[in-house]
CSV table of C-alpha atoms in Angstrom, one decimal:
chain,number,residue,atom,x,y,z
A,1,UNK,CA,53.5,137.8,-0.3
A,2,UNK,CA,54.3,140.7,2.1
A,3,UNK,CA,52.3,143.6,1.9
A,4,UNK,CA,53.6,147.1,2.3
A,5,UNK,CA,51.8,149.9,4.1
A,6,UNK,CA,50.0,151.1,0.8
A,7,UNK,CA,49.1,147.3,0.1
A,8,UNK,CA,51.5,147.0,-2.9
A,9,UNK,CA,53.4,143.9,-3.3
A,10,UNK,CA,57.3,143.7,-3.0
A,11,UNK,CA,59.4,141.0,-5.1
A,12,UNK,CA,62.3,139.4,-3.4
A,13,UNK,CA,63.1,135.7,-3.5
A,14,UNK,CA,65.1,134.5,-0.4
A,15,UNK,CA,66.3,131.4,-2.2
A,16,UNK,CA,68.7,134.1,-4.0
A,17,UNK,CA,71.9,134.3,-1.9
A,18,UNK,CA,72.0,138.1,-2.1
A,19,UNK,CA,70.8,138.3,1.5
A,20,UNK,CA,73.2,136.2,2.9
A,21,UNK,CA,76.5,137.8,4.4
A,22,UNK,CA,79.2,138.0,2.0
A,23,UNK,CA,82.9,137.4,3.2
A,24,UNK,CA,85.1,140.0,2.3
A,25,UNK,CA,88.0,139.8,0.0
A,26,UNK,CA,87.5,135.9,-0.2
A,27,UNK,CA,87.9,135.6,3.3
A,28,UNK,CA,85.7,132.8,5.0
A,29,UNK,CA,83.2,134.0,7.4
A,30,UNK,CA,84.7,133.7,11.0
A,31,UNK,CA,88.2,134.0,9.7
A,32,UNK,CA,91.0,135.5,12.0
A,33,UNK,CA,89.5,138.5,13.4
A,34,UNK,CA,92.9,139.5,14.8
A,35,UNK,CA,94.0,141.1,11.7
A,36,UNK,CA,91.2,143.7,12.0
A,37,UNK,CA,91.5,146.8,14.2
A,38,UNK,CA,89.3,146.7,17.1
A,39,UNK,CA,86.5,149.2,16.6
A,40,UNK,CA,86.3,152.2,19.0
A,41,UNK,CA,83.8,152.3,21.8
A,42,UNK,CA,80.5,154.0,20.9
A,43,UNK,CA,79.2,156.9,22.7
A,44,UNK,CA,77.1,155.5,25.9
A,45,UNK,CA,73.6,156.9,24.5
A,46,UNK,CA,70.4,155.4,24.2
A,47,UNK,CA,69.4,157.5,21.3
A,48,UNK,CA,68.6,155.7,18.0
A,49,UNK,CA,68.0,159.0,15.8
A,50,UNK,CA,67.6,158.0,12.2
A,51,UNK,CA,68.3,154.3,12.6
A,52,UNK,CA,65.8,152.0,10.9
A,53,UNK,CA,64.4,149.5,13.3
A,54,UNK,CA,61.9,146.5,12.4
A,55,UNK,CA,59.9,144.9,15.2
A,56,UNK,CA,58.2,141.6,14.3
A,57,UNK,CA,55.2,140.3,16.0
A,58,UNK,CA,53.6,143.7,16.9
A,59,UNK,CA,49.9,143.2,15.9
A,60,UNK,CA,48.6,143.3,19.5
A,61,UNK,CA,48.1,146.6,21.2
A,62,UNK,CA,48.9,145.2,24.7
A,63,UNK,CA,51.9,142.9,23.6
A,64,UNK,CA,55.6,143.1,23.9
A,65,UNK,CA,56.1,143.9,20.2
A,66,UNK,CA,53.8,147.0,20.3
A,67,UNK,CA,55.5,148.3,23.4
A,68,UNK,CA,58.9,147.9,22.0
A,69,UNK,CA,58.0,149.8,18.8
A,70,UNK,CA,56.8,152.5,21.0
A,71,UNK,CA,60.0,152.9,23.0
A,72,UNK,CA,62.1,152.7,19.9
A,73,UNK,CA,60.2,155.3,18.0
A,74,UNK,CA,60.5,157.6,21.3
A,75,UNK,CA,64.2,156.9,21.0
A,76,UNK,CA,64.3,158.4,17.5
A,77,UNK,CA,64.1,155.3,15.5
A,78,UNK,CA,62.2,155.0,12.0
A,79,UNK,CA,60.3,152.1,12.9
A,80,UNK,CA,58.5,149.2,10.9
A,81,UNK,CA,56.1,146.7,12.6
A,82,UNK,CA,54.9,143.4,11.0
A,83,UNK,CA,52.4,140.8,11.8
A,84,UNK,CA,50.4,138.1,10.0
A,85,UNK,CA,47.3,140.2,9.7
A,86,UNK,CA,46.2,143.6,8.5
A,87,UNK,CA,45.5,144.6,12.1
A,88,UNK,CA,49.0,145.7,12.0
A,89,UNK,CA,48.1,148.9,10.1
A,90,UNK,CA,45.8,149.9,13.0
A,91,UNK,CA,48.8,149.4,15.2
A,92,UNK,CA,51.0,151.4,13.1
A,93,UNK,CA,48.4,154.3,12.8
A,94,UNK,CA,48.4,154.5,16.5
A,95,UNK,CA,52.2,154.5,16.7
A,96,UNK,CA,53.1,156.9,13.7
A,97,UNK,CA,55.1,154.2,12.3
A,98,UNK,CA,54.9,151.9,9.2
A,99,UNK,CA,53.1,148.5,9.1
A,100,UNK,CA,53.7,145.4,7.1
A,101,UNK,CA,51.8,142.1,6.7
A,102,UNK,CA,53.8,138.9,6.1
A,103,UNK,CA,54.0,135.3,7.3
A,104,UNK,CA,57.6,135.1,8.8
A,105,UNK,CA,57.8,131.4,8.5
A,106,UNK,CA,57.7,131.7,4.9
A,107,UNK,CA,61.0,132.4,3.3
A,108,UNK,CA,59.9,134.2,0.2
A,109,UNK,CA,57.5,136.6,2.4
A,110,UNK,CA,60.6,137.4,4.6
A,111,UNK,CA,62.5,138.6,1.4
A,112,UNK,CA,59.7,140.3,0.2
A,113,UNK,CA,59.3,142.3,3.6
A,114,UNK,CA,63.2,143.0,3.6
A,115,UNK,CA,62.5,144.7,0.2
A,116,UNK,CA,59.6,146.3,1.3
A,117,UNK,CA,61.1,148.0,4.3
A,118,UNK,CA,64.2,149.1,2.4
A,119,UNK,CA,62.1,150.6,-0.2
A,120,UNK,CA,60.0,152.7,2.2
A,121,UNK,CA,62.4,153.5,5.1
A,122,UNK,CA,66.0,152.3,4.3
A,123,UNK,CA,68.3,149.8,5.4
A,124,UNK,CA,67.3,147.7,8.7
A,125,UNK,CA,69.8,148.4,11.5
A,126,UNK,CA,68.1,147.2,14.5
A,127,UNK,CA,65.9,144.1,14.3
A,128,UNK,CA,63.7,142.8,17.3
A,129,UNK,CA,62.6,139.2,16.6
A,130,UNK,CA,59.6,139.1,18.7
A,131,UNK,CA,57.2,137.1,16.5
A,132,UNK,CA,56.3,133.7,17.9
A,133,UNK,CA,55.3,134.5,21.5
A,134,UNK,CA,52.0,132.8,22.3
A,135,UNK,CA,48.9,134.8,21.5
A,136,UNK,CA,45.1,134.3,21.5
A,137,UNK,CA,45.4,134.0,17.5
A,138,UNK,CA,48.3,131.2,17.7
A,139,UNK,CA,48.1,129.7,21.3
A,140,UNK,CA,50.8,127.8,22.8
A,141,UNK,CA,50.3,123.9,22.0
A,142,UNK,CA,50.1,122.3,25.5
A,143,UNK,CA,50.3,118.5,25.0
A,144,UNK,CA,52.7,115.9,26.6
A,145,UNK,CA,55.5,114.6,24.1
A,146,UNK,CA,53.8,111.3,23.8
A,147,UNK,CA,50.7,113.1,22.4
A,148,UNK,CA,52.3,115.6,20.3
A,149,UNK,CA,51.9,115.3,16.8
A,150,UNK,CA,54.6,116.1,14.4
A,151,UNK,CA,52.8,118.9,12.9
A,152,UNK,CA,52.2,120.6,16.3
A,153,UNK,CA,56.0,120.3,17.1
A,154,UNK,CA,57.0,121.7,13.7
A,155,UNK,CA,54.5,124.4,14.2
A,156,UNK,CA,56.0,125.5,17.6
A,157,UNK,CA,59.6,125.4,16.2
A,158,UNK,CA,58.5,127.2,12.9
A,159,UNK,CA,56.8,129.8,14.9
A,160,UNK,CA,59.1,130.5,17.6
A,161,UNK,CA,62.6,129.7,16.1
A,162,UNK,CA,62.5,129.6,12.5
A,163,UNK,CA,61.1,133.0,12.4
A,164,UNK,CA,64.0,134.5,14.2
A,165,UNK,CA,66.4,132.7,11.9
A,166,UNK,CA,64.7,133.8,8.6
A,167,UNK,CA,64.4,137.4,9.7
A,168,UNK,CA,68.0,137.7,11.1
A,169,UNK,CA,69.5,136.1,7.9
A,170,UNK,CA,67.4,138.6,5.9
A,171,UNK,CA,69.2,141.6,7.4
A,172,UNK,CA,72.7,140.5,8.8
A,173,UNK,CA,74.4,141.0,5.3
A,174,UNK,CA,73.5,144.8,5.3
A,175,UNK,CA,74.4,145.3,8.9
A,176,UNK,CA,77.8,143.8,8.2
A,177,UNK,CA,78.4,145.8,5.3
A,178,UNK,CA,77.5,148.9,7.2
A,179,UNK,CA,79.4,148.0,10.3
A,180,UNK,CA,76.6,148.5,12.6
A,181,UNK,CA,73.6,146.5,13.9
A,182,UNK,CA,71.6,145.3,16.8
A,183,UNK,CA,69.6,142.3,16.9
A,184,UNK,CA,67.4,141.4,20.0
A,185,UNK,CA,65.7,138.0,20.0
A,186,UNK,CA,62.9,137.1,22.2
A,187,UNK,CA,63.4,133.8,24.1
A,188,UNK,CA,61.6,132.9,27.4
A,189,UNK,CA,62.3,131.6,30.7
A,190,UNK,CA,60.5,128.4,29.5
A,191,UNK,CA,63.0,126.4,27.8
A,192,UNK,CA,66.4,128.2,28.6
A,193,UNK,CA,65.8,128.5,32.4
A,194,UNK,CA,63.1,126.1,33.2
A,195,UNK,CA,59.9,124.3,31.8
A,196,UNK,CA,56.9,122.8,32.5
A,197,UNK,CA,55.2,119.7,31.7
A,198,UNK,CA,53.1,119.6,28.0
A,199,UNK,CA,55.3,122.8,26.7
A,200,UNK,CA,58.2,120.7,25.0
A,201,UNK,CA,57.7,122.2,21.8
A,202,UNK,CA,57.7,125.8,22.9
A,203,UNK,CA,60.6,125.2,25.4
A,204,UNK,CA,62.8,123.5,22.8
A,205,UNK,CA,62.3,126.3,20.4
A,206,UNK,CA,62.9,129.1,23.0
A,207,UNK,CA,66.0,127.1,24.1
A,208,UNK,CA,67.0,127.1,20.3
A,209,UNK,CA,66.6,130.9,20.1
A,210,UNK,CA,69.3,131.3,22.7
A,211,UNK,CA,71.5,128.9,20.8
A,212,UNK,CA,70.9,130.8,17.6
A,213,UNK,CA,71.5,134.3,19.5
A,214,UNK,CA,74.9,133.0,20.8
A,215,UNK,CA,76.2,131.6,17.7
A,216,UNK,CA,75.2,134.6,15.5
A,217,UNK,CA,76.7,137.0,18.0
A,218,UNK,CA,80.1,135.3,17.6
A,219,UNK,CA,79.7,135.3,13.7
A,220,UNK,CA,78.8,139.0,13.6
A,221,UNK,CA,81.1,140.5,16.4
A,222,UNK,CA,83.9,141.5,14.2
A,223,UNK,CA,81.1,143.8,12.2
A,224,UNK,CA,79.9,145.8,14.8
A,225,UNK,CA,76.7,143.9,15.3
A,226,UNK,CA,75.6,142.7,18.5
A,227,UNK,CA,73.1,139.9,19.0
A,228,UNK,CA,71.3,139.3,22.3
A,229,UNK,CA,68.3,137.8,23.9
A,230,UNK,CA,65.7,138.7,26.1
A,231,UNK,CA,63.9,136.1,28.1
A,232,UNK,CA,60.5,137.2,29.7
A,233,UNK,CA,59.0,135.4,32.5
A,234,UNK,CA,55.0,135.8,33.4
A,235,UNK,CA,54.1,139.0,31.6
A,236,UNK,CA,50.6,140.1,31.7
A,237,UNK,CA,49.4,140.8,28.1
A,238,UNK,CA,46.0,140.4,26.3
A,239,UNK,CA,46.8,136.7,25.8
A,240,UNK,CA,47.5,136.0,29.4
A,241,UNK,CA,45.1,133.6,31.1
A,242,UNK,CA,43.9,133.9,34.6
A,243,UNK,CA,46.2,131.1,35.7
A,244,UNK,CA,49.1,132.7,34.4
A,245,UNK,CA,48.2,136.0,36.2
A,246,UNK,CA,47.8,134.1,39.3
A,247,UNK,CA,51.3,132.4,38.8
A,248,UNK,CA,52.6,136.1,38.5
A,249,UNK,CA,51.2,137.1,42.0
A,250,UNK,CA,53.5,134.3,43.3
A,251,UNK,CA,56.8,135.9,41.8
A,252,UNK,CA,59.0,137.5,44.3
A,253,UNK,CA,58.0,140.9,43.1
A,254,UNK,CA,54.5,139.9,43.7
A,255,UNK,CA,52.8,140.5,40.2
A,256,UNK,CA,53.4,139.5,36.7
A,257,UNK,CA,55.6,141.8,34.7
A,258,UNK,CA,54.2,144.1,32.0
A,259,UNK,CA,55.1,144.5,28.2
A,260,UNK,CA,56.8,148.0,28.8
A,261,UNK,CA,59.1,146.6,31.4
A,262,UNK,CA,60.3,143.9,28.9
A,263,UNK,CA,60.5,146.6,26.1
A,264,UNK,CA,62.6,148.6,28.3
A,265,UNK,CA,65.2,145.8,28.3
A,266,UNK,CA,65.0,145.3,24.7
A,267,UNK,CA,65.4,149.0,23.9
A,268,UNK,CA,68.6,149.2,26.0
A,269,UNK,CA,70.1,146.2,24.2
A,270,UNK,CA,69.2,147.9,20.8
A,271,UNK,CA,70.8,151.2,21.7
A,272,UNK,CA,74.6,152.4,21.2
A,273,UNK,CA,74.8,152.2,25.0
A,274,UNK,CA,74.9,148.4,24.9
A,275,UNK,CA,77.8,148.1,22.4
A,276,UNK,CA,79.8,145.8,24.6
A,277,UNK,CA,77.1,143.3,25.3
A,278,UNK,CA,76.6,140.4,22.9
A,279,UNK,CA,75.7,136.8,23.0
A,280,UNK,CA,73.8,137.3,26.2
A,281,UNK,CA,70.4,136.5,27.6
A,282,UNK,CA,68.5,138.9,30.0
A,283,UNK,CA,65.9,137.5,32.0
A,284,UNK,CA,63.0,139.7,32.8
A,285,UNK,CA,60.8,137.8,35.2
A,286,UNK,CA,60.8,139.6,38.6
A,287,UNK,CA,63.4,137.3,40.2
A,288,UNK,CA,61.1,134.2,39.8
A,289,UNK,CA,64.1,132.0,38.1
A,290,UNK,CA,66.5,133.0,40.9
A,291,UNK,CA,64.3,131.9,43.9
A,292,UNK,CA,65.1,128.2,44.8
A,293,UNK,CA,61.7,127.4,46.6
A,294,UNK,CA,58.7,129.3,47.7
A,295,UNK,CA,58.2,129.6,51.3
A,296,UNK,CA,55.2,130.9,53.3
């Protein structure tokens, strides 16, 4: 079960339909939007004062989730962070935010997390689905498809795609009812843009994140909710290998990116200033995916 910041347990069963978006007036979801008045443009501000934001996968002090939580907090959001271990409470203390423990591949734990965040902070209006990026604790599976086991395949899909699906589903109903929301999913260049041998599971999951992002963006567009993806390239985190760091030196910028540079892109898409952007994937890779070939 998900643990709140005080160690208490929250009770919610995601098998109940209460967290799923409810059509209005008997209208099916996706019904003709032309009958609804177009919302007025929002002020082009980056501020998120008073908004409740949830950032998943923020257990590492050197990771993208942690950097994102820091930026959102600086923009005035009331931030909750979650990871699979109790080290999240250390990160929460450092940032002055609220930490939760949950396995986001488990439907019931996601439901319990949603209840716990609502009880302590209020309704989530900004969701950053960062959980799933490879880490030392849960490294990426590197194996050719011919040698990839079914459990390894399912593990990559669940960790990188199912988490985004379950968390998004848990909060979109409330966002739609309030008429405002931001969801930013963490994709990657691997999958949507390119791929390498031995990473089929990860690449397939991250390509799936982009598909989920675009479909959900169209489902939520009439409700004032935007859904976008950020696709980092080679980013220097605590989980980076020496080989990855060397690859970063070969990018057009000449270095790997930093978690804060990715967090800056995420924070923009979470802000009111990004109100006319939805269903998009923003690549943050130092121009690496643009270059056709490397010349010396």
